[in-house]
Coordinates of C-alpha atoms in Angstrom, one line a residue:
Chain A
M1 CA 12.9 8.0 -13.4
A2 CA 14.7 4.7 -12.9
L3 CA 14.0 3.0 -9.5
K4 CA 17.7 2.9 -8.3
L5 CA 19.2 4.2 -5.3
E6 CA 22.7 5.6 -5.8
P7 CA 25.3 5.4 -3.5
G8 CA 25.6 8.6 -1.1
A9 CA 21.8 9.4 -1.8
R10 CA 20.4 11.2 1.3
L11 CA 17.5 9.0 2.7
V12 CA 14.9 10.2 5.4
V13 CA 13.9 7.1 7.6
A14 CA 10.0 7.7 8.5
T15 CA 10.7 6.9 11.9
H16 CA 10.9 9.1 15.2
N17 CA 13.1 6.3 16.9
P18 CA 16.7 7.2 16.7
G19 CA 17.5 3.4 17.7
K20 CA 15.4 2.4 14.6
A21 CA 17.1 4.6 12.2
R22 CA 20.5 3.6 13.3
E23 CA 19.6 -0.3 12.9
L24 CA 18.2 0.8 9.2
A25 CA 21.4 2.7 8.3
A26 CA 23.4 -0.3 9.6
I27 CA 21.5 -2.5 7.2
L28 CA 21.9 -0.5 4.5
D29 CA 25.8 -0.9 4.9
G30 CA 26.4 3.0 5.4
R31 CA 26.1 3.6 1.7
F32 CA 23.8 6.4 2.4
T33 CA 23.3 9.5 4.4
I34 CA 20.2 9.0 6.9
V35 CA 18.0 11.6 8.4
T36 CA 15.0 10.5 10.4
A37 CA 11.4 12.1 10.2
G38 CA 12.2 13.4 13.7
D39 CA 15.4 15.2 12.7
L40 CA 13.1 17.1 10.3
G41 CA 10.4 17.7 12.4
L42 CA 8.0 15.8 10.0
G43 CA 4.6 14.5 11.7
E44 CA 3.7 11.1 12.0
P45 CA 1.1 9.9 9.8
E46 CA -2.0 7.7 11.3
E47 CA -1.6 4.2 10.4
T48 CA -5.0 3.5 8.7
E49 CA -4.3 0.6 6.6
A50 CA -5.3 -3.1 7.3
T51 CA -1.9 -4.3 5.8
F52 CA 1.8 -4.1 6.7
S53 CA 2.6 -3.1 3.2
G54 CA -0.3 -0.5 3.1
N55 CA 1.0 1.1 6.1
A56 CA 4.9 1.2 5.2
L57 CA 3.8 2.8 1.8
L58 CA 1.7 5.3 3.6
K59 CA 4.5 6.2 6.1
A60 CA 7.0 6.4 3.2
R61 CA 4.8 8.5 0.8
A62 CA 4.1 10.8 3.5
A63 CA 7.8 11.4 4.5
A64 CA 8.9 11.7 0.9
D65 CA 6.4 14.2 -0.2
A66 CA 6.9 16.3 2.9
S67 CA 10.9 16.5 2.7
G68 CA 11.4 16.3 -1.0
L69 CA 13.9 13.2 -0.2
I70 CA 13.7 9.5 -0.9
A71 CA 11.9 8.0 2.1
L72 CA 12.4 4.6 3.8
A73 CA 9.6 3.3 6.1
D74 CA 8.8 -0.1 7.6
D75 CA 5.7 -1.7 9.3
S76 CA 6.0 -5.1 11.0
G77 CA 4.3 -7.2 13.6
L78 CA 3.2 -10.9 14.6
S79 CA 0.2 -12.8 13.1
V80 CA -1.3 -15.7 14.8
A81 CA -3.1 -18.2 12.5
A82 CA -5.7 -19.2 15.2
L83 CA -6.5 -15.4 16.0
D84 CA -7.1 -14.8 12.0
G85 CA -3.8 -13.0 11.7
A86 CA -4.1 -10.9 14.8
P87 CA -2.4 -8.8 16.2
G88 CA -1.0 -8.0 12.9
V89 CA -0.9 -4.5 12.0
Y90 CA -2.2 -3.8 15.6
S91 CA 1.0 -5.6 17.1
A92 CA 2.5 -2.2 18.4
R93 CA -0.7 -1.0 19.3
W94 CA -1.5 -4.0 21.7
A95 CA 1.5 -3.1 23.9
G96 CA -0.1 0.2 24.5
P97 CA 1.3 3.6 25.1
D98 CA 3.9 2.2 27.6
K99 CA 5.2 -0.3 24.9
D100 CA 4.5 -2.9 27.3
F101 CA 5.1 -6.1 25.4
A102 CA 4.9 -8.4 28.3
L103 CA 1.1 -7.1 28.5
A104 CA 0.8 -7.8 24.7
M105 CA 2.2 -11.3 24.9
R106 CA -0.1 -12.0 27.8
K107 CA -3.0 -10.8 25.5
V108 CA -1.7 -13.1 22.6
E109 CA -1.8 -16.2 25.2
E110 CA -5.5 -15.2 26.5
R111 CA -6.8 -14.8 23.3
L112 CA -5.3 -18.2 22.1
D113 CA -6.6 -19.9 25.3
A114 CA -10.0 -18.3 24.6
S115 CA -10.2 -19.4 21.2
G116 CA -9.9 -23.0 22.2
S117 CA -7.4 -23.6 18.9
E118 CA -4.5 -25.9 19.6
D119 CA -3.0 -24.5 16.6
L120 CA 0.2 -22.4 17.5
S121 CA 1.3 -21.5 13.9
A122 CA 2.3 -17.7 13.8
W123 CA 4.4 -15.6 11.5
F124 CA 6.2 -12.4 11.6
T125 CA 5.9 -10.0 8.6
C126 CA 8.2 -6.8 7.6
A127 CA 7.2 -4.8 5.0
L128 CA 9.5 -1.9 3.7
A129 CA 8.6 0.8 1.2
L130 CA 10.8 3.2 -0.8
A131 CA 9.0 6.3 -1.9
W132 CA 10.5 9.2 -4.3
P133 CA 9.0 12.4 -3.6
R134 CA 5.8 12.7 -5.8
G135 CA 6.9 9.5 -7.8
P136 CA 6.8 6.1 -7.4
A137 CA 7.3 3.7 -4.7
V138 CA 8.7 0.3 -4.1
V139 CA 7.1 -2.0 -1.6
V140 CA 8.6 -5.5 -0.5
E141 CA 7.6 -7.8 2.3
G142 CA 9.7 -10.4 4.3
R143 CA 8.0 -13.2 6.2
V144 CA 9.3 -15.9 8.7
D145 CA 7.0 -18.6 9.9
G146 CA 7.0 -20.3 13.1
A147 CA 5.3 -21.4 16.5
L148 CA 3.9 -19.6 19.4
T149 CA 5.9 -20.7 22.6
F150 CA 4.5 -20.4 26.1
P151 CA 5.7 -19.3 28.4
G152 CA 8.2 -17.0 26.4
R153 CA 12.0 -17.4 26.8
G154 CA 14.6 -15.1 26.3
D155 CA 15.5 -11.2 26.6
K156 CA 17.6 -10.6 23.7
G157 CA 15.1 -9.5 21.1
F158 CA 12.4 -7.2 21.6
G159 CA 8.5 -7.1 20.9
Y160 CA 6.9 -10.5 20.9
D161 CA 10.6 -12.2 20.2
P162 CA 10.2 -14.5 23.6
I163 CA 7.1 -16.2 22.3
F164 CA 8.3 -16.9 18.9
T165 CA 10.1 -20.0 17.6
P166 CA 11.2 -19.8 14.1
E167 CA 10.4 -23.0 12.0
G168 CA 13.2 -25.5 12.2
E169 CA 14.8 -23.8 15.2
R170 CA 14.8 -24.8 19.0
L171 CA 15.4 -21.1 20.3
T172 CA 13.0 -18.6 20.5
F173 CA 14.0 -15.2 18.7
G174 CA 14.2 -13.7 22.3
E175 CA 16.9 -16.4 23.0
M176 CA 18.9 -15.8 19.8
D177 CA 22.2 -13.8 19.4
P178 CA 21.1 -10.7 17.0
A179 CA 23.4 -12.5 14.2
A180 CA 21.5 -15.6 14.3
K181 CA 18.2 -13.8 14.3
D182 CA 19.3 -11.5 11.4
A183 CA 20.2 -14.3 9.4
M184 CA 16.6 -15.5 9.3
S185 CA 14.4 -12.7 10.3
H186 CA 11.4 -11.2 8.4
R187 CA 13.0 -8.0 8.4
A188 CA 16.5 -9.3 6.9
R189 CA 14.3 -11.3 4.2
A190 CA 12.5 -7.9 3.2
F191 CA 15.7 -6.0 3.1
A192 CA 17.2 -8.6 0.8
K193 CA 14.5 -8.2 -1.3
L194 CA 14.5 -4.2 -1.3
K195 CA 18.4 -4.5 -2.0
A196 CA 17.9 -6.8 -5.0
A197 CA 15.1 -4.6 -6.3
V198 CA 16.7 -1.0 -6.0
L199 CA 20.6 -1.5 -5.3
Chain B
M1 CA 15.6 -8.7 -9.8
A2 CA 15.3 -5.5 -11.6
L3 CA 12.1 -3.6 -11.6
K4 CA 11.8 -3.6 -15.4
L5 CA 8.8 -4.9 -17.6
E6 CA 10.4 -6.8 -20.7
P7 CA 8.6 -6.4 -23.9
G8 CA 6.3 -9.6 -24.3
A9 CA 6.1 -10.2 -20.8
R10 CA 2.7 -11.8 -19.7
L11 CA 0.8 -9.7 -17.5
V12 CA -2.3 -10.4 -15.4
V13 CA -4.4 -7.5 -14.8
A14 CA -6.3 -7.7 -11.4
T15 CA -9.8 -7.1 -12.9
H16 CA -13.1 -9.1 -13.7
N17 CA -14.2 -6.3 -16.0
P18 CA -13.1 -7.1 -19.8
G19 CA -13.6 -3.4 -20.6
K20 CA -11.0 -2.2 -18.1
A21 CA -8.5 -5.1 -19.0
R22 CA -8.8 -4.0 -22.8
E23 CA -8.4 -0.3 -21.9
L24 CA -5.1 -1.2 -19.6
A25 CA -3.9 -3.1 -22.6
A26 CA -4.1 -0.2 -24.7
I27 CA -2.5 2.1 -22.5
L28 CA 0.3 -0.3 -22.4
D29 CA 0.8 0.0 -26.3
G30 CA 0.3 -3.7 -26.8
R31 CA 3.7 -4.3 -25.6
F32 CA 2.4 -7.1 -23.1
T33 CA 0.2 -10.0 -23.5
I34 CA -2.7 -9.3 -20.8
V35 CA -5.0 -11.9 -19.1
T36 CA -7.3 -10.9 -16.7
A37 CA -7.9 -12.3 -13.1
G38 CA -11.3 -13.3 -14.5
D39 CA -9.7 -15.1 -17.2
L40 CA -7.5 -17.1 -14.6
G41 CA -10.3 -17.9 -12.1
L42 CA -8.8 -15.9 -9.6
G43 CA -10.9 -14.5 -6.5
E44 CA -11.5 -10.7 -5.9
P45 CA -9.8 -9.7 -2.6
E46 CA -11.6 -7.5 -0.3
E47 CA -10.5 -3.8 -0.4
T48 CA -9.6 -3.2 3.1
E49 CA -7.4 -0.3 2.7
A50 CA -7.9 3.4 3.5
T51 CA -5.8 4.5 0.6
F52 CA -5.9 4.5 -3.1
S53 CA -2.5 3.0 -3.2
G54 CA -2.9 0.6 -0.6
N55 CA -5.8 -1.0 -2.2
A56 CA -4.0 -1.1 -5.5
L57 CA -1.1 -2.9 -4.0
L58 CA -3.4 -5.2 -2.0
K59 CA -5.0 -6.0 -5.5
A60 CA -1.8 -6.5 -7.4
R61 CA -0.2 -8.6 -4.5
A62 CA -2.8 -11.1 -4.4
A63 CA -3.2 -11.6 -8.2
A64 CA 0.7 -12.0 -8.7
D65 CA 1.0 -14.2 -5.9
A66 CA -2.0 -16.3 -7.1
S67 CA -1.2 -16.5 -10.8
G68 CA 2.7 -16.5 -10.6
L69 CA 2.6 -13.7 -13.0
I70 CA 3.6 -9.9 -12.8
A71 CA 0.2 -8.3 -12.0
L72 CA -1.2 -5.0 -12.7
A73 CA -4.0 -3.4 -10.3
D74 CA -5.5 0.0 -10.3
D75 CA -7.8 1.8 -7.7
S76 CA -9.3 5.1 -8.3
G77 CA -11.9 7.6 -7.3
L78 CA -13.2 11.2 -6.3
S79 CA -12.2 13.3 -3.4
V80 CA -14.0 16.2 -2.2
A81 CA -12.5 18.5 0.0
A82 CA -15.4 19.8 2.0
L83 CA -16.3 16.2 2.8
D84 CA -12.7 15.5 4.1
G85 CA -11.9 13.5 1.0
A86 CA -15.0 11.4 0.6
P87 CA -16.0 9.5 -1.3
G88 CA -12.3 8.5 -2.0
V89 CA -11.6 4.8 -1.7
Y90 CA -15.4 4.3 -1.4
S91 CA -16.4 5.9 -4.5
A92 CA -17.3 2.8 -6.3
R93 CA -19.2 1.6 -3.2
W94 CA -21.2 4.7 -3.1
A95 CA -22.8 3.8 -6.4
G96 CA -24.1 0.6 -4.9
P97 CA -24.3 -3.0 -6.4
D98 CA -26.1 -1.8 -9.4
K99 CA -23.3 0.8 -10.2
D100 CA -25.8 3.5 -10.3
F101 CA -23.5 6.5 -10.5
A102 CA -26.6 8.9 -10.9
L103 CA -27.3 7.8 -7.3
A104 CA -23.8 8.5 -6.2
M105 CA -23.6 11.8 -7.7
R106 CA -26.5 12.9 -5.9
K107 CA -25.1 11.8 -2.6
V108 CA -22.2 14.1 -3.3
E109 CA -24.5 16.9 -3.9
E110 CA -26.7 16.1 -0.9
R111 CA -23.6 15.6 1.5
L112 CA -22.0 18.8 0.1
D113 CA -25.3 21.0 0.7
A114 CA -25.6 19.3 4.1
S115 CA -22.0 20.3 4.9
G116 CA -22.8 24.1 4.4
S117 CA -19.5 24.4 2.8
E118 CA -19.1 26.5 -0.5
D119 CA -15.7 24.8 -1.3
L120 CA -16.2 22.8 -4.5
S121 CA -12.6 21.6 -4.7
A122 CA -12.3 18.1 -5.7
W123 CA -9.6 15.6 -7.4
F124 CA -9.7 12.4 -9.0
T125 CA -6.9 10.1 -7.9
C126 CA -5.7 6.8 -9.7
A127 CA -3.1 4.6 -8.1
L128 CA -1.6 1.7 -10.0
A129 CA 0.5 -1.2 -8.6
L130 CA 2.5 -3.5 -10.5
A131 CA 3.6 -6.7 -8.5
W132 CA 6.0 -9.6 -9.0
P133 CA 4.8 -12.9 -7.6
R134 CA 6.4 -13.2 -4.1
G135 CA 8.7 -10.1 -5.0
P136 CA 8.6 -6.3 -4.9
A137 CA 5.6 -3.8 -6.1
V138 CA 6.0 -0.6 -7.6
V139 CA 3.1 1.7 -6.8
V140 CA 2.4 5.2 -8.2
E141 CA -0.5 7.6 -8.2
G142 CA -1.6 10.3 -10.6
R143 CA -4.0 13.1 -9.7
V144 CA -6.2 15.8 -11.4
D145 CA -7.5 18.7 -9.6
G146 CA -10.7 20.4 -10.2
A147 CA -14.0 21.6 -9.3
L148 CA -17.5 20.1 -8.6
T149 CA -20.3 21.1 -11.2
F150 CA -23.7 20.9 -10.6
P151 CA -25.8 19.9 -12.5
G152 CA -23.6 17.5 -14.1
R153 CA -22.9 17.6 -17.8
G154 CA -22.2 15.1 -20.5
D155 CA -22.4 11.5 -21.2
K156 CA -18.8 10.8 -22.6
G157 CA -17.3 9.5 -19.5
F158 CA -18.4 7.2 -16.7
G159 CA -18.5 7.2 -13.0
Y160 CA -18.4 10.8 -11.5
D161 CA -17.3 12.3 -14.9
P162 CA -20.4 14.5 -15.3
I163 CA -20.0 16.6 -12.1
F164 CA -16.0 17.2 -12.4
T165 CA -14.4 20.1 -14.2
P166 CA -10.8 19.8 -14.3
E167 CA -8.7 22.9 -13.4
G168 CA -8.4 25.4 -16.3
E169 CA -11.0 23.6 -18.4
R170 CA -14.4 24.6 -19.2
L171 CA -15.7 21.2 -20.1
T172 CA -16.3 18.4 -17.3
F173 CA -15.0 15.2 -18.0
G174 CA -18.2 13.9 -19.0
E175 CA -18.3 16.3 -22.0
M176 CA -14.8 15.7 -23.0
D177 CA -13.8 13.5 -26.1
P178 CA -11.8 10.5 -24.6
A179 CA -8.5 11.7 -26.1
A180 CA -8.9 15.1 -24.5
K181 CA -9.7 13.3 -21.2
D182 CA -6.9 10.9 -21.8
A183 CA -4.5 13.7 -21.9
M184 CA -5.1 15.0 -18.5
S185 CA -6.7 12.6 -16.5
H186 CA -5.5 11.1 -13.3
R187 CA -5.1 7.6 -14.9
A188 CA -3.0 9.3 -17.8
R189 CA -0.8 10.7 -15.2
A190 CA -0.5 7.4 -13.0
F191 CA 0.3 5.4 -16.5
A192 CA 2.9 7.9 -17.4
K193 CA 4.7 7.8 -13.9
L194 CA 4.5 4.0 -14.0
K195 CA 6.2 3.5 -17.6
A196 CA 8.7 6.0 -16.7
A197 CA 9.5 3.8 -13.6
V198 CA 9.5 0.3 -15.1
L199 CA 9.8 0.5 -18.8

């Protein structure tokens, strides 16, 4: 089986978040018919892995095998050098059940203060996995390096965007227009790699 | 970048075990030049993941990025239904630093006795990952189902082979000639999927 996505293929996106599914569909240029794991009534597997790629693969594999369709999943987050890569794969979990990223960003600042380190280096990672039912999977990662910025600035992004300034930029991800962020984001880089591999 | 392995490509196999590297080279029909992670002086990453595929991917990714070569890694083990999939990714670790699989097989039998379950169902899984340096990775899994067999029989295989009888067979993996085992093993199934995907 060749690892190619034919135009018109039906893809299941391993998310229960319709906003995220729409966003992924847009990135894929409308070339595919997209259904979500939620649409199909699929469960959400536990994210047991210690790496972004591992979790993306786990989610794509589960959705593909349960649906019989080619499945796309992502996993992404913020890693802070002075915190040995935390929150990393726990980025969403630091925000708690209410997805309170103001809380999560305070936690990053507190841990950094407690560490005594002055190193503000941080990076966002996005892993994407595309899995064929009971077949192979393709996994890619995109990464963007930058610096933590306190206090956070901007309300255009989501998650940890207000406290992250990409290398060579003056604006935080929270201050950037979506198009500017999309031109350099970890997610954009991951999609570029995925498209190069399978389209 | 297309996910194809050109004949003659130089591959690094993410193992420090020369026997395993030779075996992988043989399975790949001598089409590639094989070096090992040990030959290149690469470190061995910690196997942090909870799935075979996750660990294979982690090892291939680390070897590819450190060497600049396309890297192949595997992760495999025995899962017992009555033990919720244990030893699973801990299959090698149950044998301890001395790789004492007699000890590991006794542990399986003791845990099974302690569980009170009479379900002997078990399966071997082999995950293979092929990673391009700073690029995509392809991950496949092969699986063979069977039943635990006590006392174990045969000394032709390795690891947990003596206590595993594949479905529809009378001999344990430990009693089978290598060619017979290779015709049905989890590893053979994983390689067949990988070859179909990238050759």
